[in-house]
Short mmCIF file of C-alpha atoms and ligand atoms in Angstrom, two decimals:
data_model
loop_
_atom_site.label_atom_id
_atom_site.label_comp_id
_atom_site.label_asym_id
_atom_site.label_seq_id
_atom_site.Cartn_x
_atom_site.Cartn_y
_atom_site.Cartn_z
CA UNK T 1 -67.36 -6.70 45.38
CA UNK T 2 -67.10 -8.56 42.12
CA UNK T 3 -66.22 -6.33 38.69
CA UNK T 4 -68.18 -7.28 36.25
CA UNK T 5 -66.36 -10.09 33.12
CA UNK T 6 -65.19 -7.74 30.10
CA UNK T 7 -67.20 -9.96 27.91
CA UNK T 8 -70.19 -8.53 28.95
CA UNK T 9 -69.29 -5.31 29.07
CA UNK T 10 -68.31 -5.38 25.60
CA UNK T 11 -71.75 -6.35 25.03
CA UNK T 12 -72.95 -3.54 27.05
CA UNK T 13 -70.80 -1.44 24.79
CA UNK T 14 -72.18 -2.91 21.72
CA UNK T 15 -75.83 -2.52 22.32
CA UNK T 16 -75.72 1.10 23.51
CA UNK T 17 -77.24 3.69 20.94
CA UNK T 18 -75.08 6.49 20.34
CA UNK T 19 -75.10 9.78 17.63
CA UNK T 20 -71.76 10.54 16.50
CA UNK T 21 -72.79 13.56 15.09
CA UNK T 22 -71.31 16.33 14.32
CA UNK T 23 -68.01 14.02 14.60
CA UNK T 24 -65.90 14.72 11.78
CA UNK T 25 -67.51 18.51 11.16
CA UNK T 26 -67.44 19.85 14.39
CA UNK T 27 -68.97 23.52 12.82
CA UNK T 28 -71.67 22.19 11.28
CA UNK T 29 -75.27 23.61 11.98
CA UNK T 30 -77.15 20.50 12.91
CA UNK T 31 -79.63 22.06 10.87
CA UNK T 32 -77.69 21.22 7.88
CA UNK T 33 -76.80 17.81 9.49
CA UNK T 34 -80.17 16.97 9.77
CA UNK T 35 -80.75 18.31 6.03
CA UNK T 36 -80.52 14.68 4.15
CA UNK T 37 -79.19 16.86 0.84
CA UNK T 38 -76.50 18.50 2.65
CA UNK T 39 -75.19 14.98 3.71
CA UNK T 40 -75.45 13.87 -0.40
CA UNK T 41 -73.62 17.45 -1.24
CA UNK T 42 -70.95 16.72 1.41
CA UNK T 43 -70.43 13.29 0.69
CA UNK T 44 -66.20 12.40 0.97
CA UNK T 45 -65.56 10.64 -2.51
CA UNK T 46 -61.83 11.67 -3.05
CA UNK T 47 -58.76 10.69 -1.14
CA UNK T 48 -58.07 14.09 -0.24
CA UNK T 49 -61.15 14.41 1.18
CA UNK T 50 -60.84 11.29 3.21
CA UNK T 51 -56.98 12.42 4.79
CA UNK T 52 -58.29 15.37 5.70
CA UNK T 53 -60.07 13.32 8.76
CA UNK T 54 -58.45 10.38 9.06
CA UNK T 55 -54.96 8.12 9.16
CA UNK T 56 -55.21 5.95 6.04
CA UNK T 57 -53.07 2.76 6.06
CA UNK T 58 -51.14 1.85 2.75
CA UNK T 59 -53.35 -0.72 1.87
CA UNK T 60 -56.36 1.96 1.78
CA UNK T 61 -54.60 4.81 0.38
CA UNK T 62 -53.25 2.58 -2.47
CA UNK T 63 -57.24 0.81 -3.27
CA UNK T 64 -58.34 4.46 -3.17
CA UNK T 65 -56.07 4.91 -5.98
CA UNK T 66 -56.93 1.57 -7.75
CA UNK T 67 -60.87 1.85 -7.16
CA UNK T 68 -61.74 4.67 -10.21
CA UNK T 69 -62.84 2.48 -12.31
CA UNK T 70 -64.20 -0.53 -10.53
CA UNK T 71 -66.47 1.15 -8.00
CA UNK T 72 -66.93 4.63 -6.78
CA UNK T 73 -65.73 5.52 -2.94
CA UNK T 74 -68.69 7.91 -1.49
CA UNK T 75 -69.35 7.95 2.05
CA UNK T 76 -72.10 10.16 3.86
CA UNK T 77 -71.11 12.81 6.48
CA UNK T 78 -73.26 10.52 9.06
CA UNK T 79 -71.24 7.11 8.17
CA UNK T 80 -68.02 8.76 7.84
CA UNK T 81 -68.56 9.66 11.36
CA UNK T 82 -68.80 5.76 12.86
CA UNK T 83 -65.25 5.41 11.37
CA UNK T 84 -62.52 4.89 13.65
CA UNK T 85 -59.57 7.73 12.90
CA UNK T 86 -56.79 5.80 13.45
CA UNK T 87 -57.57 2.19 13.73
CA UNK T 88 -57.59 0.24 10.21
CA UNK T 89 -59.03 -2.66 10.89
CA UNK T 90 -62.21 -0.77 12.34
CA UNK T 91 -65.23 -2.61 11.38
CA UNK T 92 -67.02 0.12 9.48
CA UNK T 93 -64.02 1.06 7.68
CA UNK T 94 -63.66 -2.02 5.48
CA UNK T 95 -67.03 -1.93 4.22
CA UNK T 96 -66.54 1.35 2.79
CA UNK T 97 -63.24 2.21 2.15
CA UNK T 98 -61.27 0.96 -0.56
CA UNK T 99 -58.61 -1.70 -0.09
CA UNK T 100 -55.16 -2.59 -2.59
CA UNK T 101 -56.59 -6.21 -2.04
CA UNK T 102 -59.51 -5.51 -4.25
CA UNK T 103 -57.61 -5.44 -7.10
CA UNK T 104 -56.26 -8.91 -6.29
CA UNK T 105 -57.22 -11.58 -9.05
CA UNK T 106 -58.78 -14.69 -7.91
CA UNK T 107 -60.11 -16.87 -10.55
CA UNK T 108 -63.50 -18.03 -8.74
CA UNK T 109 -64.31 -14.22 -8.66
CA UNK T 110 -66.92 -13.42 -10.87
CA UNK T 111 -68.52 -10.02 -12.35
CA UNK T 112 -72.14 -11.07 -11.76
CA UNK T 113 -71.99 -13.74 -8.97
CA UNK T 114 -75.85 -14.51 -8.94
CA UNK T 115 -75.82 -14.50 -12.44
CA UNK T 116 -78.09 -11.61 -13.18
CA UNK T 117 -77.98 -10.52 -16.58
CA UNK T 118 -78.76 -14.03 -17.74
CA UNK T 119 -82.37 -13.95 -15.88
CA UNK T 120 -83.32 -10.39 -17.30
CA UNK T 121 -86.47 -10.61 -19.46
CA UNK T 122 -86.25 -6.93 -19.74
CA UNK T 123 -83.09 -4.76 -18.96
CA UNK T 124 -83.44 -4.17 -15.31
CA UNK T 125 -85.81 -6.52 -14.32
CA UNK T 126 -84.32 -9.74 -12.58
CA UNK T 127 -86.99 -12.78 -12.53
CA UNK T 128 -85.52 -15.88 -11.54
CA UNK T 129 -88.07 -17.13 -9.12
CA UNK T 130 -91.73 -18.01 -10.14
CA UNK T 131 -93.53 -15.25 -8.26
CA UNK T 132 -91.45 -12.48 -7.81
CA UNK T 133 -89.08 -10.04 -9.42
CA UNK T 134 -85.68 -7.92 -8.70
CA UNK T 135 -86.21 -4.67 -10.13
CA UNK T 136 -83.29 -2.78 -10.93
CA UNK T 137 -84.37 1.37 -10.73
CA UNK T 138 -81.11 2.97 -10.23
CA UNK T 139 -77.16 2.35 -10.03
CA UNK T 140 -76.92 4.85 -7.18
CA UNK T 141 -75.88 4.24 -3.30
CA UNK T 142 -75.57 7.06 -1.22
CA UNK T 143 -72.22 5.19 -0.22
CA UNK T 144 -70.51 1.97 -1.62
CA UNK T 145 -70.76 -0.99 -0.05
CA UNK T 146 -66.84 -2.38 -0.95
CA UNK T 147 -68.27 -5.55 -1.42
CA UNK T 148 -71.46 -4.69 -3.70
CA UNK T 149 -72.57 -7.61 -5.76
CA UNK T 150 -73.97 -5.36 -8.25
CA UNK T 151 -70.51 -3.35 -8.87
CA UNK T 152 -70.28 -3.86 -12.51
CA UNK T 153 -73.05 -2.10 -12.99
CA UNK T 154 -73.30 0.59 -9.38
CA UNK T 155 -71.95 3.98 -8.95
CA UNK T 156 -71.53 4.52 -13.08
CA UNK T 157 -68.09 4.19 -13.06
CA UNK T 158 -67.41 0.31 -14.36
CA UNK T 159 -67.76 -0.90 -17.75
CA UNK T 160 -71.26 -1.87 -17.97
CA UNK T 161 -74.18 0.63 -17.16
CA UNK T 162 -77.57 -0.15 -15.99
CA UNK T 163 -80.19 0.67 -19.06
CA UNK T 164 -83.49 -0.27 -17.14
CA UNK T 165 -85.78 -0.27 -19.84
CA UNK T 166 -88.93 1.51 -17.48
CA UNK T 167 -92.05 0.92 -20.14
CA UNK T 168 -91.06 -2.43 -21.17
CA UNK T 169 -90.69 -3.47 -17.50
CA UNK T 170 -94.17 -2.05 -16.70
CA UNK T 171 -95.80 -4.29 -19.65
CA UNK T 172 -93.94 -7.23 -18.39
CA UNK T 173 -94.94 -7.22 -14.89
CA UNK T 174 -98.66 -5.90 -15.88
CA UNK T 175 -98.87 -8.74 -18.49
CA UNK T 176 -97.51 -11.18 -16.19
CA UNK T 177 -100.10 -13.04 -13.79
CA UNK T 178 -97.40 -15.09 -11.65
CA UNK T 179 -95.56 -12.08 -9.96
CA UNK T 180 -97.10 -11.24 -7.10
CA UNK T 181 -93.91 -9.44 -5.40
CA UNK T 182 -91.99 -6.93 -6.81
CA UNK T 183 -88.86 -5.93 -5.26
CA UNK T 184 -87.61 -2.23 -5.81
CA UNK T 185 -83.73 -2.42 -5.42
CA UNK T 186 -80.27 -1.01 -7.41
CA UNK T 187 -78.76 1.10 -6.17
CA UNK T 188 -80.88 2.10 -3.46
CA UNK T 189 -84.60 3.21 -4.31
CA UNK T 190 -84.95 5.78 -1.60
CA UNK T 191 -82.55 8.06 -3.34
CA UNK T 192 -85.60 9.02 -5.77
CA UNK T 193 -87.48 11.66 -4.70
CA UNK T 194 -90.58 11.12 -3.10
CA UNK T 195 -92.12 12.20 -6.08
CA UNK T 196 -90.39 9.78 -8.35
CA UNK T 197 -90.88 6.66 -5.78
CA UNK T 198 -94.25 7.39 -5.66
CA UNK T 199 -95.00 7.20 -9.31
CA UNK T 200 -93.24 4.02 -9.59
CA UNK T 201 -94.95 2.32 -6.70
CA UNK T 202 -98.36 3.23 -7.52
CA UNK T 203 -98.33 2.05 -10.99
CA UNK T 204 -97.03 -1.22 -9.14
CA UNK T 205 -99.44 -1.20 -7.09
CA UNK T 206 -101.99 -0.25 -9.39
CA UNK T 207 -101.56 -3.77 -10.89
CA UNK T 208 -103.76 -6.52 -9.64
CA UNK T 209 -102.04 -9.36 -9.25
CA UNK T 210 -99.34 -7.69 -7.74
CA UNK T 211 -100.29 -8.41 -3.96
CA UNK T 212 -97.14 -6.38 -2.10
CA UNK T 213 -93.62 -3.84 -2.92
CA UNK T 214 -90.97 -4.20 -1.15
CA UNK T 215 -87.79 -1.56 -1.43
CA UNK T 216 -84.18 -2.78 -0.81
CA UNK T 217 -82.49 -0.06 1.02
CA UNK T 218 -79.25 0.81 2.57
CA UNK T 219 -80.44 4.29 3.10
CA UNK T 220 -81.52 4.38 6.67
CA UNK T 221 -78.76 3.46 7.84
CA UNK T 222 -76.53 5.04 5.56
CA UNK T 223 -78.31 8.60 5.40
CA UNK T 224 -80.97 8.16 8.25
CA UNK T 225 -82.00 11.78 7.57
CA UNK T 226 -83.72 10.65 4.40
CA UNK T 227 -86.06 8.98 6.36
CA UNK T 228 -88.77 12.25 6.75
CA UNK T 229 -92.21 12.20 7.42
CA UNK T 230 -93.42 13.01 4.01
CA UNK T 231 -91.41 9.96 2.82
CA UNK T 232 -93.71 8.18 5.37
CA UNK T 233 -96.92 9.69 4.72
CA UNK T 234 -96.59 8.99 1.14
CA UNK T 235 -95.21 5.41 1.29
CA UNK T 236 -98.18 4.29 3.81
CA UNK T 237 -100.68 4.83 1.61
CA UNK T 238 -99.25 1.69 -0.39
CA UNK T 239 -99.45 -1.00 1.92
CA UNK T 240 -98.65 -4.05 2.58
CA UNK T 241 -94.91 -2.25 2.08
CA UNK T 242 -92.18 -4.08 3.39
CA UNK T 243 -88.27 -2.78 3.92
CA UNK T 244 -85.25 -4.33 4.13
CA UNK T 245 -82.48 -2.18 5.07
CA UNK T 246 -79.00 -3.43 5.15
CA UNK T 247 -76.32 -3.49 8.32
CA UNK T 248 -73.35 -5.40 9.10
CA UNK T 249 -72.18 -4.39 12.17
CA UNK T 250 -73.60 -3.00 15.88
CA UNK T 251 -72.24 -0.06 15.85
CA UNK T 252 -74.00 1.17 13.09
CA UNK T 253 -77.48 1.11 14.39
CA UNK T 254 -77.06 4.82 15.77
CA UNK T 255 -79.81 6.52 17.78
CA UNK T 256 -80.69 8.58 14.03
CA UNK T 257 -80.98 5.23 12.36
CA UNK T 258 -83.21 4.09 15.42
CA UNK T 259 -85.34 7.51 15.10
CA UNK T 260 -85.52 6.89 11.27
CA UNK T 261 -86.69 2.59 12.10
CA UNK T 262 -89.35 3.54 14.42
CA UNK T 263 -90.72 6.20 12.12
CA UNK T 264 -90.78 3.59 9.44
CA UNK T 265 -92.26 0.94 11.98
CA UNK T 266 -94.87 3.76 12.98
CA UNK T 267 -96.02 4.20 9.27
CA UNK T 268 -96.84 0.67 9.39
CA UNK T 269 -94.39 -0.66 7.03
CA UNK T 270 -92.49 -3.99 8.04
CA UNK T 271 -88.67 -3.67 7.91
CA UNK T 272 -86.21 -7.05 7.80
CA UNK T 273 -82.26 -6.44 8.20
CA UNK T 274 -80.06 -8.12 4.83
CA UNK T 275 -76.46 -8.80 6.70
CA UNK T 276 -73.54 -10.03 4.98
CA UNK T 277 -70.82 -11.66 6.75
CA UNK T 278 -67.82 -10.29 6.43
CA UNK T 279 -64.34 -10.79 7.81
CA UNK T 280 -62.93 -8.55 10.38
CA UNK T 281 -66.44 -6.92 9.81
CA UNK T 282 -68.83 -9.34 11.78
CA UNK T 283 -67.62 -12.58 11.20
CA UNK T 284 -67.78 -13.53 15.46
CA UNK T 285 -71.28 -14.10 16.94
CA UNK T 286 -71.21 -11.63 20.01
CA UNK T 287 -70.89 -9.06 17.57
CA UNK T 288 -73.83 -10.71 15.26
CA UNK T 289 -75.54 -11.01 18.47
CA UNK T 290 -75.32 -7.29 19.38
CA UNK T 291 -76.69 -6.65 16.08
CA UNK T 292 -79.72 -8.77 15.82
CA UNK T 293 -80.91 -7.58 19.49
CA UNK T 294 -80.37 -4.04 18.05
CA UNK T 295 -82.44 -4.31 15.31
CA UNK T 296 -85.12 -6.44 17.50
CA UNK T 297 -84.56 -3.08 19.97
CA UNK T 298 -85.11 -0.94 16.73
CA UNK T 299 -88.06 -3.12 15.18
CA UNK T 300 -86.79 -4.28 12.33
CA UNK T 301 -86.54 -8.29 11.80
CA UNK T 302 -83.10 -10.07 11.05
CA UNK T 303 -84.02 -11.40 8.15
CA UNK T 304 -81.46 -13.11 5.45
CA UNK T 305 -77.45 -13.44 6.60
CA UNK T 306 -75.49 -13.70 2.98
CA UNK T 307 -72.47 -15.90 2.60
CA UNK T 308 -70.37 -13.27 1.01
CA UNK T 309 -71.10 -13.15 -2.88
CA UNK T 310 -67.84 -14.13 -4.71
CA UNK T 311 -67.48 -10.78 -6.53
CA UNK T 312 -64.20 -9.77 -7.60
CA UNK T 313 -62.03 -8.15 -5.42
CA UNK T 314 -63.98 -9.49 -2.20
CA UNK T 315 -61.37 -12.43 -1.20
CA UNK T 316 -60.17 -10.37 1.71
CA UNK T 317 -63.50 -10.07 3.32
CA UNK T 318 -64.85 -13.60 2.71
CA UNK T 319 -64.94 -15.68 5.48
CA UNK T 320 -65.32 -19.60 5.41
CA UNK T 321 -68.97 -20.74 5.37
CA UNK T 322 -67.69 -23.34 8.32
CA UNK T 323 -67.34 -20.08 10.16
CA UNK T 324 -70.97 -18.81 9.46
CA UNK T 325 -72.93 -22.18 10.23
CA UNK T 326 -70.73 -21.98 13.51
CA UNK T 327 -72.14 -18.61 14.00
CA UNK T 328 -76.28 -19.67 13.68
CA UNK T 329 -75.30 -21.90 16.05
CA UNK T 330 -74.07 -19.84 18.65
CA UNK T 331 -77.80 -17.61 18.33
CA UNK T 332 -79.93 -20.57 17.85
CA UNK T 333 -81.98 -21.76 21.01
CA UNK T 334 -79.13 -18.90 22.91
CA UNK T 335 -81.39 -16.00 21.81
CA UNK T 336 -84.89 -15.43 21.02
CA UNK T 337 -86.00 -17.11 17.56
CA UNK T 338 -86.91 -13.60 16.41
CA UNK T 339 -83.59 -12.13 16.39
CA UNK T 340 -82.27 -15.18 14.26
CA UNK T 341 -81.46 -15.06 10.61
CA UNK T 342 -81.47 -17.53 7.89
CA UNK T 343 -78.27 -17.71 6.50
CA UNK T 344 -78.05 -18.20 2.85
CA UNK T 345 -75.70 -18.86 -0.15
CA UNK T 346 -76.50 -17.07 -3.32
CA UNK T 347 -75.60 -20.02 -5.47
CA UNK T 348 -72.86 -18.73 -7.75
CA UNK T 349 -73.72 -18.47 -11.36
CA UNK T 350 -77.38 -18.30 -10.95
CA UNK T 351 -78.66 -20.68 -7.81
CA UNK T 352 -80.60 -18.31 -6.25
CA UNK T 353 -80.71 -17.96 -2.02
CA UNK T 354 -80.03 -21.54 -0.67
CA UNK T 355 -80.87 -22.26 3.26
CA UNK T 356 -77.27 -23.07 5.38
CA UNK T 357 -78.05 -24.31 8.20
CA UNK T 358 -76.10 -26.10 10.94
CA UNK T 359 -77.19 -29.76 11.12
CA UNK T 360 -79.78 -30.85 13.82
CA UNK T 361 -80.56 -33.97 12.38
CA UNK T 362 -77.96 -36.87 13.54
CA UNK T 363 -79.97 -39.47 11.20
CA UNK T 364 -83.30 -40.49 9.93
CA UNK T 365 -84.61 -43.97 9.72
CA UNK T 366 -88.57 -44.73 8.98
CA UNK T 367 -89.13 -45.15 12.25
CA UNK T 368 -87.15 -42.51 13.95
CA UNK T 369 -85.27 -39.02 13.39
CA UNK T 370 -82.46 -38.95 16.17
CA UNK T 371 -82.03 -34.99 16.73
CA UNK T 372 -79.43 -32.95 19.24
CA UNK T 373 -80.27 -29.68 20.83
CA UNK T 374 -78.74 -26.57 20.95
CA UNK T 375 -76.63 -27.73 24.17
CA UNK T 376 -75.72 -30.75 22.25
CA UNK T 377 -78.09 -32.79 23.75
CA UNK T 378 -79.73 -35.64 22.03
CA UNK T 379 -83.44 -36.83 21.66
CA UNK T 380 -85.31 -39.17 19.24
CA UNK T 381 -88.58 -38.46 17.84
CA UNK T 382 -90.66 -41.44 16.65
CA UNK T 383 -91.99 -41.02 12.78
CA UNK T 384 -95.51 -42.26 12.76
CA UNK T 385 -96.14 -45.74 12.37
CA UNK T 386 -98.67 -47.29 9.84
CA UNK T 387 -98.65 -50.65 11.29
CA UNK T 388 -99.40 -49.10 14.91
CA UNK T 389 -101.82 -51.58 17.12
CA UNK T 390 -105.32 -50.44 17.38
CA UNK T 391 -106.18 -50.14 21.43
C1 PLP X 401 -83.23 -12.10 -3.28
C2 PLP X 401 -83.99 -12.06 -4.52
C3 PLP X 401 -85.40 -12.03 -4.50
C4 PLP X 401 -86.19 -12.05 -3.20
O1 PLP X 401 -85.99 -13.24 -2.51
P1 PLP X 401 -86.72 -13.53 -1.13
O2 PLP X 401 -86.11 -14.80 -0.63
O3 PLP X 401 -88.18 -13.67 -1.43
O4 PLP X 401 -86.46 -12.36 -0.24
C5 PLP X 401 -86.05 -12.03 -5.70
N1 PLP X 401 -85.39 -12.04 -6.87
C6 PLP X 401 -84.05 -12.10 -6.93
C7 PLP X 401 -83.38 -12.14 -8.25
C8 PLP X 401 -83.31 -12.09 -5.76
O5 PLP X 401 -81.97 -12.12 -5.81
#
């Protein structure tokens, strides 16, 4: 009989859904579990809080220490519980638990990598490309994202606060014809209430050139039990609606955050995944792979893979672009095109998303582009000809 390789039963491993619930709070009702406010009251933001279920290392119990006033540490009952007790490099752990290597100073590290605050035309509102907006409704996660890009401003504990200036915003977008896409982002949007979302999409939506909303989120997979059916009901009655939630790693796409998808998907609102790449996090494409067939499983679209912003304090989870291009082309033409993302650079200081892709193209000449496949293979395709013979 012949045992099956370990390779692909780490892959087997990696695209099973699990609930790790209760986990970490073995009492708990999972009526309260299931109670998205309980999860926001229960939230572990305090080192005590944190030993009290698992085996910190010195390099996390010291950036727990160091973190006060560069970004908050909150992490939801339901995330806590895809944390490995005792193993510090696990994969979920570095995204959310502080490290003594974010206070590290590298001089390419920057406040506001994608240069932000100098493409405001209104505090809060981000409008760098011609026909759509960033708009900035809230400096509150339910958990923070060690890497944020935004962390000068999220969680309300750096220098700089948010001050989203709501009317003015309004009278910009409603007096400005080019925007036809407004993005709702932070923080994370679905924190509102549904009452407070709603108001805010419908006077977007109320505004005729404004043709979709789309909501940046890291709340289904960070508090799945946000995702209710009211929230549906009330956010299908503003379509087209588009998502995009944000995950990193396999592991995290539990069978709650693949209830809380579908219900999404079943409301009729389109959701794409936002990865980063991320050492010791996801920088190794059988784990991106996992993930991308996960979310095809869960019906959300990989969408955009970031380069890691350079955001101070981040050098320990940046990876080497070399690294990323290497891992597009271990899913290109070796998966379906669907679970694929396009991996982009935020261009530092202000470029905006920038394509990375690896390079097809061996040369181009009038006559003829000389490609290679995905095996390496190469073929020539002729470029059309204006001197061809008539027959
Ligand atoms: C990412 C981003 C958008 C949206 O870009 P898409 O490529 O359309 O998803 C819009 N505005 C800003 C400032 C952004 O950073």
């Amino acid at each position: 009989m012949q045992t099956s390789k370990p390779a692909e039963n780490k892959y087997q491993n990696m695209i099973t859904f699990q609930s790790h619930a209760p986990g970490y709070w073995p009492t708990e009702s999972m009526e309260k579990w299931d109670d998205y406010k309980w999860q926001l009251r229960n939230r572990i933001n305090s080192l005590a809080d944190l030993e009290k279920h698992i085996n910190l290392s010195h390099e996390e119990r010291t950036g727990i220490i160091l973190s006060g006033n560069r970004l908050a540490m909150s992490i939801t009952p339901h995330f806590m519980n895809l944390v490995d007790k005792d193993d510090p490099n696990c994969p979920i752990r570095r995204q959310i638990i502080p490290r003594m290597e974010e206070s590290l100073e590298d001089p390419q590290e920057m406040e506001d990598p994608c240069g932000e605050d100098s493409h405001m035309p209104v505090p809060g509102l981000v409008h760098r490309y011609p026909d759509r907006v960033l708009f900035l409704v809230t400096d509150r996660c339910a958990s923070y994202c060690r890497y944020c890009t935004r962390s000068r401003v999220v969680s309300g504990v750096g220098e700089q606060q948010l001050e989203t200036q709501w009317e003015a915003a309004f009278e910009y977008l409603e007096k400005t014809p080019a925007i036809r896409d407004v993005l709702l982002s932070g923080g994370d949007p679905l924190l509102f209430s549904d009452a407070k979302l709603e108001k805010i999409i419908s006077r977007l939506h109320a505004i005729p050139h404004i043709q979709f909303v789309r909501i940046g989120s890291r709340i289904p997979i960070f508090l799945p039990q946000r995702i209710t059916d009211s929230l549906c009901n009330m956010l299908k009655k503003y379509h087209p609606l588009f998502i995009s939630i944000h995950t990193n790693h396999p592991k995290e796409l539990t069978t709650e955050v693949k209830a809380g998808l579908e219900k999404l998907a079943n409301a009729g609102i389109m959701t794409g995944n936002q990865s980063v790449l991320l050492k010791g996090v996801n920088n190794n494409t059988e784990t991106q792979k996992a993930l991308v067939h996960k979310l095809l499983m869960c019906r959300t679209r990989p969408y955009y893979l970031y380069q890691c912003d350079l955001i101070k304090g981040s050098s320990h989870l940046r990876t080497s672009v070399a690294e990323g291009i290497k891992i597009i082309e271990g899913l290109r033409g070796h998966t379906s095109g669907y679970a694929i993302p396009q991996y982009v650079i935020d261009g530092p200081g202000g470029g905006g998303k920038i394509p990375i892709n690896p390079d097809y193209i061996k040369e181009i000449t009038p006559e003829k582009v000389t490609l290679r496949n995905y095996e390496g293979k190469e073929f020539i395709y002729p470029e059309p000809q204006a001197n061809q013979v008539q027959t």
